[in-house]
Tab-separated table of C-alpha atoms and ligand atoms in Angstrom:
chain	number	residue	atom	x	y	z
U	1	MET	CA	-0.632	47.802	19.242
U	2	GLN	CA	-2.802	45.022	19.288
U	3	GLN	CA	-2.689	43.999	22.756
U	4	GLU	CA	-5.069	40.868	22.677
U	5	LEU	CA	-5.109	37.901	20.478
U	6	LEU	CA	-9.523	38.203	18.980
U	7	PRO	CA	-10.554	33.844	18.586
U	8	GLU	CA	-10.916	34.533	15.161
U	9	LEU	CA	-6.880	34.791	14.869
U	10	LEU	CA	-6.450	32.312	17.473
U	11	CYS	CA	-7.813	30.406	15.569
U	12	SER	CA	-6.734	30.249	11.819
U	13	ILE	CA	-3.328	30.076	13.640
U	14	ALA	CA	-4.130	26.755	15.622
U	15	ASN	CA	-5.366	25.460	12.411
U	16	THR	CA	-2.298	26.699	10.558
U	17	TYR	CA	0.340	25.459	13.236
U	18	GLY	CA	-2.187	22.500	14.952
U	19	THR	CA	-2.640	22.009	18.910
U	20	PRO	CA	-1.714	22.220	21.622
U	21	LEU	CA	-0.114	25.177	21.264
U	22	TYR	CA	1.855	28.124	22.654
U	23	VAL	CA	0.963	31.465	20.785
U	24	TYR	CA	2.220	35.025	21.637
U	25	ASN	CA	2.106	38.651	20.999
U	26	ALA	CA	5.033	40.237	21.120
U	27	ASP	CA	2.970	44.155	21.251
U	28	LYS	CA	1.529	42.785	24.452
U	29	ILE	CA	4.800	42.740	25.747
U	30	THR	CA	5.960	46.126	24.022
U	31	ALA	CA	3.078	48.133	25.642
U	32	GLN	CA	3.789	45.930	29.251
U	33	PHE	CA	7.468	47.206	29.080
U	34	ARG	CA	6.081	51.597	27.843
U	35	ASN	CA	3.597	50.746	31.197
U	36	LEU	CA	6.518	50.124	32.843
U	37	GLN	CA	8.420	52.946	31.321
U	38	SER	CA	5.933	55.604	31.724
U	39	SER	CA	5.398	54.924	35.418
U	40	PHE	CA	8.904	55.549	36.424
U	41	ALA	CA	10.299	57.838	33.902
U	42	ASN	CA	10.789	60.495	37.099
U	43	SER	CA	13.271	58.112	38.589
U	44	ASN	CA	15.758	56.463	37.964
U	45	THR	CA	14.895	52.939	37.144
U	46	ARG	CA	15.744	49.653	35.014
U	47	PHE	CA	14.215	47.007	34.202
U	48	PHE	CA	15.362	43.701	33.957
U	49	TYR	CA	11.894	39.979	31.610
U	50	ALA	CA	12.755	38.047	34.448
U	51	SER	CA	13.544	35.348	31.368
U	52	LYS	CA	12.880	31.805	33.780
U	53	ALA	CA	9.288	32.682	33.080
U	54	LEU	CA	9.907	32.394	28.998
U	55	THR	CA	13.390	31.901	27.442
U	56	ASN	CA	12.532	31.387	24.362
U	57	ILE	CA	15.177	33.124	22.120
U	58	ASN	CA	12.737	34.939	19.808
U	59	ILE	CA	10.646	36.078	22.449
U	60	LEU	CA	14.080	37.162	24.130
U	61	LYS	CA	15.123	39.174	20.674
U	62	HIS	CA	12.158	41.379	21.166
U	63	ILE	CA	12.407	42.289	24.324
U	64	LEU	CA	16.434	42.322	23.487
U	65	SER	CA	14.627	44.920	20.204
U	66	ILE	CA	12.328	47.330	22.715
U	67	GLY	CA	15.158	48.104	25.387
U	68	CYS	CA	14.482	46.507	28.171
U	69	SER	CA	17.440	44.164	29.821
U	70	ILE	CA	17.932	40.891	31.289
U	71	ASP	CA	17.521	39.425	34.151
U	72	CYS	CA	18.976	35.274	34.633
U	73	SER	CA	17.794	33.007	37.268
U	74	SER	CA	21.209	29.903	35.919
U	75	VAL	CA	24.452	30.263	33.772
U	76	ASN	CA	22.253	28.820	30.633
U	77	GLU	CA	19.475	31.806	30.766
U	78	ALA	CA	22.876	34.033	30.492
U	79	HIS	CA	24.670	32.420	27.488
U	80	LEU	CA	20.863	32.559	25.809
U	81	ALA	CA	20.885	35.740	26.644
U	82	ILE	CA	24.141	36.093	25.121
U	83	HIS	CA	23.181	34.071	22.256
U	84	VAL	CA	20.419	36.456	21.236
U	85	GLY	CA	22.742	40.101	21.591
U	86	PHE	CA	21.882	41.067	24.724
U	87	LYS	CA	25.528	43.431	26.385
U	88	PRO	CA	26.798	41.490	29.135
U	89	GLU	CA	26.500	45.222	31.224
U	90	ASN	CA	22.794	44.604	30.279
U	91	ILE	CA	22.520	41.253	31.316
U	92	LEU	CA	21.747	40.023	36.067
U	93	TYR	CA	22.649	36.450	37.005
U	94	THR	CA	20.608	35.954	40.091
U	95	SER	CA	20.617	32.420	41.349
U	96	ASN	CA	20.596	30.457	44.460
U	97	GLY	CA	22.023	27.420	45.954
U	98	ILE	CA	24.736	27.344	43.363
U	99	ASP	CA	28.263	26.170	42.872
U	100	PHE	CA	30.818	28.479	42.832
U	101	SER	CA	32.247	27.494	40.029
U	102	GLU	CA	28.760	29.162	38.238
U	103	ILE	CA	29.430	32.113	39.410
U	104	GLU	CA	33.200	32.357	37.866
U	105	GLU	CA	30.991	31.405	34.881
U	106	ALA	CA	29.187	34.719	35.262
U	107	VAL	CA	31.819	36.872	35.878
U	108	SER	CA	34.126	35.679	33.196
U	109	LEU	CA	30.998	36.732	30.414
U	110	GLY	CA	31.095	40.030	32.721
U	111	ILE	CA	27.305	40.095	33.912
U	112	ASN	CA	26.075	41.686	36.545
U	113	ILE	CA	25.792	39.415	39.644
U	114	ASN	CA	23.657	38.967	42.798
U	115	ILE	CA	24.876	36.832	45.496
U	116	ASP	CA	22.650	34.940	47.295
U	117	SER	CA	24.245	32.887	50.426
U	118	LEU	CA	27.530	33.307	52.831
U	119	SER	CA	29.225	30.564	51.910
U	120	ASN	CA	29.502	32.047	48.187
U	121	LEU	CA	29.925	35.924	49.390
U	122	GLU	CA	33.884	33.991	50.775
U	123	LYS	CA	34.522	33.045	48.102
U	124	PHE	CA	34.294	35.100	46.010
U	125	GLY	CA	36.155	37.343	48.085
U	126	LYS	CA	38.548	35.617	48.553
U	127	LYS	CA	38.915	35.126	44.722
U	128	TYR	CA	37.914	38.900	43.166
U	129	GLY	CA	38.382	41.501	46.344
U	130	HIS	CA	37.383	44.801	45.016
U	131	SER	CA	38.165	43.987	41.275
U	132	TYR	CA	34.444	42.735	40.578
U	133	PRO	CA	31.255	44.516	41.800
U	134	VAL	CA	29.124	43.206	42.714
U	135	GLY	CA	25.344	42.357	44.878
U	136	ILE	CA	23.759	40.460	47.275
U	137	ARG	CA	20.563	38.951	47.453
U	138	LEU	CA	19.361	39.527	51.072
U	139	ARG	CA	16.068	37.655	52.825
U	140	PRO	CA	14.369	40.442	54.712
U	141	ASN	CA	11.550	38.436	56.900
U	142	ILE	CA	8.768	39.835	54.581
U	143	MET	CA	5.756	37.161	53.748
U	144	ALA	CA	4.335	37.887	50.466
U	145	GLY	CA	3.457	37.193	47.552
U	146	GLY	CA	0.260	34.965	46.154
U	147	ASN	CA	0.938	31.601	47.820
U	148	LEU	CA	3.855	30.133	49.541
U	149	LYS	CA	5.095	28.685	46.775
U	150	ILE	CA	6.099	31.562	45.358
U	151	SER	CA	7.385	33.578	48.426
U	152	THR	CA	11.304	34.155	49.185
U	153	GLY	CA	10.943	36.662	51.193
U	154	HIS	CA	9.750	34.904	54.755
U	155	SER	CA	11.645	33.896	57.662
U	156	ASN	CA	12.120	30.288	56.704
U	157	SER	CA	12.749	31.294	52.870
U	158	LYS	CA	15.998	29.945	51.357
U	159	PHE	CA	15.916	32.465	49.231
U	160	GLY	CA	18.941	35.215	49.911
U	161	ILE	CA	20.809	36.023	53.367
U	162	PRO	CA	18.988	36.441	56.349
U	163	ILE	CA	19.136	40.251	57.107
U	164	GLU	CA	20.097	38.929	60.893
U	165	GLN	CA	23.505	38.107	59.318
U	166	LEU	CA	24.922	41.758	58.185
U	167	ASN	CA	27.330	41.952	60.713
U	168	GLU	CA	28.784	38.544	58.400
U	169	ILE	CA	27.568	40.343	55.611
U	170	LEU	CA	29.986	43.304	56.654
U	171	ASP	CA	33.392	41.735	58.161
U	172	LEU	CA	33.997	39.327	54.796
U	173	VAL	CA	33.303	42.066	52.758
U	174	GLN	CA	35.690	44.045	55.133
U	175	GLN	CA	37.905	41.621	55.142
U	176	ASN	CA	38.585	41.072	51.672
U	177	GLN	CA	37.882	44.739	50.767
U	178	ILE	CA	34.255	43.238	48.350
U	179	PHE	CA	33.012	46.087	46.437
U	180	ILE	CA	29.169	45.966	46.721
U	181	ARG	CA	27.571	47.565	44.135
U	182	GLY	CA	24.064	46.450	44.850
U	183	LEU	CA	21.380	44.751	47.967
U	184	HIS	CA	19.082	42.588	46.178
U	185	ILE	CA	15.621	41.986	47.657
U	186	HIS	CA	12.687	38.979	45.533
U	187	THR	CA	10.454	38.156	47.826
U	188	GLY	CA	7.897	36.296	45.620
U	189	SER	CA	5.672	36.485	42.659
U	190	GLU	CA	1.513	37.844	42.506
U	191	ILE	CA	2.485	40.589	44.531
U	192	LYS	CA	-0.657	43.007	45.104
U	193	ASP	CA	0.700	45.648	47.634
U	194	VAL	CA	2.247	48.613	46.684
U	195	SER	CA	3.301	48.098	49.879
U	196	VAL	CA	5.531	45.858	50.026
U	197	PHE	CA	7.745	46.788	48.366
U	198	MET	CA	8.104	50.416	50.050
U	199	LYS	CA	9.342	47.986	53.407
U	200	VAL	CA	11.855	46.851	51.523
U	201	ALA	CA	12.829	49.709	50.571
U	202	GLU	CA	12.717	51.201	54.026
U	203	VAL	CA	15.392	48.144	54.854
U	204	PHE	CA	17.651	49.312	51.743
U	205	PHE	CA	17.305	52.569	53.375
U	206	ASP	CA	18.715	51.160	56.963
U	207	LEU	CA	21.440	49.236	54.671
U	208	VAL	CA	22.578	52.005	52.652
U	209	PRO	CA	25.101	53.530	55.035
U	210	HIS	CA	27.149	50.183	56.278
U	211	PHE	CA	28.152	49.939	51.710
U	212	PRO	CA	29.703	53.316	50.802
U	213	GLU	CA	29.850	52.152	46.917
U	214	LEU	CA	26.351	51.290	46.293
U	215	GLU	CA	24.828	52.408	42.846
U	216	PHE	CA	21.527	50.045	42.789
U	217	LEU	CA	18.986	48.454	44.749
U	218	ASP	CA	17.010	45.860	43.078
U	219	LEU	CA	12.895	45.097	44.336
U	220	GLY	CA	13.143	41.334	42.670
U	221	GLY	CA	10.086	41.224	40.293
U	222	GLY	CA	6.772	40.097	41.491
U	223	PHE	CA	4.050	42.181	40.410
U	224	LYS	CA	0.605	41.317	39.935
U	225	VAL	CA	-1.439	40.979	36.904
U	226	ALA	CA	-4.833	40.346	36.154
U	227	TYR	CA	-5.669	36.584	35.905
U	228	LYS	CA	-9.401	37.234	35.977
U	229	ASN	CA	-11.741	39.795	35.688
U	230	ASN	CA	-11.241	42.670	37.660
U	231	ASP	CA	-8.420	40.703	39.350
U	232	HIS	CA	-6.563	43.384	42.212
U	233	ILE	CA	-3.363	44.161	40.352
U	234	THR	CA	0.017	46.092	41.137
U	235	ASP	CA	-0.233	49.616	40.760
U	236	ILE	CA	2.126	50.570	38.610
U	237	ASN	CA	1.656	54.285	38.391
U	238	LEU	CA	1.502	54.104	42.644
U	239	LEU	CA	4.748	52.458	42.443
U	240	GLY	CA	6.988	54.486	40.358
U	241	ASN	CA	5.414	57.754	42.865
U	242	GLU	CA	7.004	55.313	45.233
U	243	ILE	CA	10.020	54.983	44.288
U	244	GLU	CA	10.663	58.167	43.056
U	245	LYS	CA	10.391	59.633	46.141
U	246	PHE	CA	11.904	57.105	48.318
U	247	LEU	CA	15.339	57.947	45.630
U	248	LYS	CA	15.087	61.401	47.027
U	249	GLY	CA	14.810	60.865	50.408
U	250	LEU	CA	17.831	58.069	49.817
U	251	GLU	CA	19.791	60.553	47.797
U	252	SER	CA	19.528	63.954	49.728
U	253	LYS	CA	20.254	62.264	52.250
U	254	HIS	CA	23.519	61.024	51.683
U	255	GLN	CA	24.112	63.353	48.758
U	256	ARG	CA	24.641	60.424	45.923
U	257	LYS	CA	22.962	58.761	43.426
U	258	PHE	CA	21.454	55.666	43.375
U	259	GLN	CA	19.457	53.366	41.472
U	260	CYS	CA	16.354	51.016	41.650
U	261	TRP	CA	16.346	47.820	39.413
U	262	PHE	CA	13.270	45.211	38.825
U	263	GLU	CA	13.293	42.354	38.279
U	264	PRO	CA	9.929	41.548	36.043
U	265	GLY	CA	8.332	38.389	35.277
U	266	LYS	CA	4.863	38.470	34.480
U	267	TYR	CA	4.107	41.397	34.676
U	268	LEU	CA	6.065	41.533	30.810
U	269	VAL	CA	4.838	38.380	29.502
U	270	SER	CA	2.228	36.814	31.232
U	271	GLU	CA	-0.629	38.218	29.045
U	272	ALA	CA	1.047	38.200	26.274
U	273	GLY	CA	0.629	34.595	26.158
U	274	TYR	CA	-2.204	31.712	24.875
U	275	LEU	CA	-2.492	28.323	25.192
U	276	ILE	CA	-4.695	26.967	22.385
U	277	THR	CA	-5.984	23.578	22.755
U	278	LYS	CA	-8.683	21.019	21.250
U	279	VAL	CA	-11.073	19.088	23.063
U	280	ASN	CA	-11.096	15.322	22.240
U	281	VAL	CA	-13.605	14.729	24.692
U	282	LEU	CA	-17.082	15.220	25.693
U	283	LYS	CA	-18.227	13.636	29.036
U	284	THR	CA	-21.300	14.012	31.195
U	285	SER	CA	-21.457	12.774	35.020
U	286	ASN	CA	-23.675	13.290	37.465
U	287	ASN	CA	-24.669	17.142	36.889
U	288	THR	CA	-20.226	17.279	35.435
U	289	VAL	CA	-20.139	17.983	31.798
U	290	PHE	CA	-16.193	17.783	31.366
U	291	ALA	CA	-14.519	19.005	28.412
U	292	GLY	CA	-10.784	17.044	27.912
U	293	VAL	CA	-8.706	18.783	25.969
U	294	ASN	CA	-6.150	17.349	25.018
U	295	SER	CA	-3.271	19.219	26.569
U	296	GLY	CA	-2.465	18.858	30.461
U	297	LEU	CA	-0.308	20.049	33.280
U	298	ASN	CA	2.124	17.993	31.217
U	299	HIS	CA	2.150	21.922	29.232
U	300	LEU	CA	0.791	24.119	31.670
U	301	ILE	CA	1.194	23.513	35.503
U	302	ARG	CA	0.523	26.211	37.334
U	303	PRO	CA	-3.028	25.609	37.670
U	304	MET	CA	-2.172	21.852	39.351
U	305	MET	CA	0.872	23.771	41.537
U	306	TYR	CA	-0.191	26.960	42.690
U	307	ASP	CA	-4.212	26.166	42.601
U	308	ALA	CA	-4.018	29.272	39.855
U	309	TYR	CA	-6.711	30.202	38.459
U	310	HIS	CA	-6.522	30.583	34.057
U	311	ARG	CA	-9.453	31.979	31.897
U	312	ILE	CA	-10.610	29.734	29.315
U	313	ALA	CA	-12.590	30.637	26.460
U	314	ASN	CA	-13.450	28.158	23.540
U	315	ILE	CA	-12.548	30.602	20.306
U	316	SER	CA	-14.063	28.596	17.734
U	317	ASN	CA	-18.055	28.753	18.470
U	318	THR	CA	-17.847	32.318	20.667
U	319	LYS	CA	-21.567	32.256	19.554
U	320	GLY	CA	-22.967	29.383	21.354
U	321	ASP	CA	-25.413	28.927	25.055
U	322	ILE	CA	-23.259	29.660	27.696
U	323	LYS	CA	-22.933	26.596	29.386
U	324	THR	CA	-21.051	25.106	32.335
U	325	TYR	CA	-18.076	22.852	32.385
U	326	THR	CA	-14.961	21.358	33.920
U	327	VAL	CA	-12.363	21.683	31.506
U	328	THR	CA	-9.772	19.000	31.723
U	329	GLY	CA	-6.182	17.745	30.060
U	330	ASN	CA	-5.792	14.316	28.618
U	331	ILE	CA	-2.831	13.718	31.574
U	332	CYS	CA	-2.595	10.043	33.941
U	333	GLU	CA	-3.898	12.372	37.010
U	334	THR	CA	-6.276	15.155	37.431
U	335	ASP	CA	-5.157	17.918	35.606
U	336	THR	CA	-7.757	20.406	36.033
U	337	PHE	CA	-7.156	23.931	34.430
U	338	GLY	CA	-10.735	24.935	35.598
U	339	THR	CA	-14.167	23.579	37.040
U	340	ASP	CA	-17.616	24.525	36.566
U	341	ARG	CA	-16.446	27.550	33.979
U	342	SER	CA	-19.027	29.114	32.387
U	343	LEU	CA	-18.473	28.858	28.166
U	344	ASN	CA	-19.981	29.366	24.696
U	345	GLU	CA	-21.465	25.828	24.471
U	346	VAL	CA	-18.879	23.453	24.035
U	347	ARG	CA	-18.089	20.518	20.648
U	348	GLU	CA	-15.999	18.014	20.244
U	349	GLY	CA	-13.264	19.696	18.018
U	350	ASP	CA	-13.699	22.866	19.734
U	351	TYR	CA	-10.732	25.244	20.657
U	352	LEU	CA	-10.362	26.098	23.409
U	353	ALA	CA	-8.256	29.227	24.730
U	354	ILE	CA	-6.613	29.497	27.993
U	355	TYR	CA	-5.042	32.981	29.013
U	356	ASN	CA	-2.141	34.179	30.417
U	357	ALA	CA	0.073	31.272	29.837
U	358	GLY	CA	2.714	33.453	28.978
U	359	ALA	CA	4.320	33.325	31.975
U	360	TYR	CA	5.684	30.577	33.155
U	361	GLY	CA	3.344	27.943	31.021
U	362	PHE	CA	5.848	26.067	28.408
U	363	GLU	CA	8.767	26.930	30.661
U	364	MET	CA	7.532	25.098	33.171
U	365	SER	CA	6.159	22.027	30.451
U	366	SER	CA	7.819	18.258	30.177
U	367	ASN	CA	7.126	15.106	28.536
U	368	TYR	CA	5.421	13.695	30.883
U	369	ASN	CA	3.267	10.466	30.074
U	370	ALA	CA	5.570	10.671	27.223
U	371	ARG	CA	3.439	13.583	25.348
U	372	TYR	CA	5.270	15.918	22.960
U	373	LYS	CA	5.794	19.727	24.222
U	374	PRO	CA	3.557	22.063	22.338
U	375	ALA	CA	4.948	24.282	19.266
U	376	GLU	CA	4.808	27.924	19.900
U	377	VAL	CA	4.181	30.810	17.563
U	378	ILE	CA	5.082	34.231	18.000
U	379	VAL	CA	2.750	36.910	16.281
U	380	VAL	CA	4.560	40.567	15.446
U	381	ASP	CA	1.842	43.006	14.103
U	382	GLY	CA	-0.808	40.578	13.730
U	383	LYS	CA	2.046	37.975	11.276
U	384	ALA	CA	2.094	34.230	13.288
U	385	SER	CA	5.434	32.454	12.939
U	386	LEU	CA	6.531	29.456	14.110
U	387	ILE	CA	9.292	29.972	16.644
U	388	ARG	CA	10.026	26.044	18.171
U	389	LYS	CA	8.585	22.849	16.210
U	390	ARG	CA	6.426	20.252	18.264
U	391	ASP	CA	8.318	17.357	19.749
U	392	GLU	CA	8.845	14.115	17.876
U	393	PHE	CA	8.982	10.784	18.529
U	394	ALA	CA	12.816	10.911	18.181
U	395	ASP	CA	12.350	14.208	21.049
U	396	LEU	CA	11.430	12.290	23.443
U	397	LEU	CA	14.830	9.507	22.664
U	398	ARG	CA	17.234	12.387	22.354
U	399	ASN	CA	19.818	11.616	25.014
U	400	GLN	CA	18.866	8.232	26.203
U	401	ILE	CA	21.390	5.675	26.012
U	402	ALA	CA	19.571	1.967	25.124
U	403	VAL	CA	22.120	-0.564	27.046
U	404	LEU	CA	19.635	-3.489	27.968
D	501	LLP	N1	13.100	37.590	40.149
D	501	LLP	C1	13.455	36.526	40.913
D	501	LLP	C2	14.882	36.806	41.585
D	501	LLP	C3	12.409	35.679	41.000
D	501	LLP	O1	13.090	34.920	41.900
D	501	LLP	C4	12.035	36.082	39.766
D	501	LLP	C5	11.183	34.912	39.810
D	501	LLP	C6	11.374	36.978	39.171
D	501	LLP	C7	12.586	38.282	39.499
D	501	LLP	C8	10.291	37.050	39.045
D	501	LLP	O2	9.151	37.308	39.393
D	501	LLP	P1	7.978	37.813	38.147
D	501	LLP	O3	7.913	38.678	38.370
D	501	LLP	O4	7.915	36.511	37.344
D	501	LLP	O5	6.395	37.047	39.630
D	501	LLP	N2	6.851	28.927	39.201
D	501	LLP	C9	5.483	30.919	39.441
D	501	LLP	C10	6.525	31.656	40.148
D	501	LLP	C11	7.748	32.005	39.992
D	501	LLP	C12	8.603	32.935	40.449
D	501	LLP	C13	9.719	32.273	40.606
D	501	LLP	N3	10.676	33.619	40.681
D	501	LLP	C14	4.985	30.646	38.495
D	501	LLP	O6	4.098	30.200	37.673
D	501	LLP	O7	3.643	30.918	40.010
């Protein structure tokens, strides 16, 4: 199984399909999923791929083919999952701030649902009573995650029902005989410390007695992967062991079985993805050499939005002398991909690969500056196939209505 795509292969794919280009390595996704399965082999755990990270239908089909379930953050993601063949029981829908009609649609699809507000829980109870088992998303007031923008469990966060409103939840459940099948807490993305997940487990431990019909405890996603060499990542083996102990403790206290659910997005697809760009312009100013590429924050917004670090390499001159460059895009505002990076000598026309581009890369891209979204390619067993055409001019006009 080839886990990292090498420069020569990436260059030849870029020569075939042009740049900017997203390339995804299916083998890496498989390897990550197998790591999860082996680390959690002794605990009753299910994994739902957080499809918000990357929804290309070929990625979803690959996820289906390796036996992973799927998590959706909108009803449209659920429709995509059904489109590629996921069974409703393997689809999970956890959204927030939605109109009740989306929940009704999710019920009509027969998928697993987590409800995020008291208001929707009440509407749900009135309409479905005990007939449709459901989960509730809670806000535990735990600060976690790589930065505030991707932190969701803290006491100022909009996500989930604040845990201090437990009595209101219990009243609604009782009045409407709601079948609470699961509890859900997602505290954020890029959570390095296993202890954060175990704090969530403790919260669940105390809540279980209130919900006699509980079957699953959903700890969300957020496993941290390496963006840099030697980056601290979530210790998945340790987490697997801790979850095993947690479930054993819970089961011996309550004399029944529970299942833990997780919703990894980045863990499964981040490292599988590459954004290949071409250097348009080299520009020297004071002591800085800018390498201006044919992409920008319109294609990969993470460096601008979260100050995220993405490794960059010159894949078309891998033997060149190491020099320092600031890699920028071609958008009409600052869109720096990397500052003062040591790269093999960069020449105009070289290909620069931006790593860890699988999660929240293409998925958060836009047509800002009326530029085209990139094409996407998947590599399966070393063979590359185009899975999305690059935009063309007609795409910029699609849905616009000329009235003047
Ligand atoms: N479950 C829920 C309820 C979520 O809200 C998320 C991510 C996940 C699972 C998956 O988290 P992951 O395993 O991918 O960390 N665009 C940001 C990340 C936003 C995450 C939003 N929710 C970024 O590029 O860092």
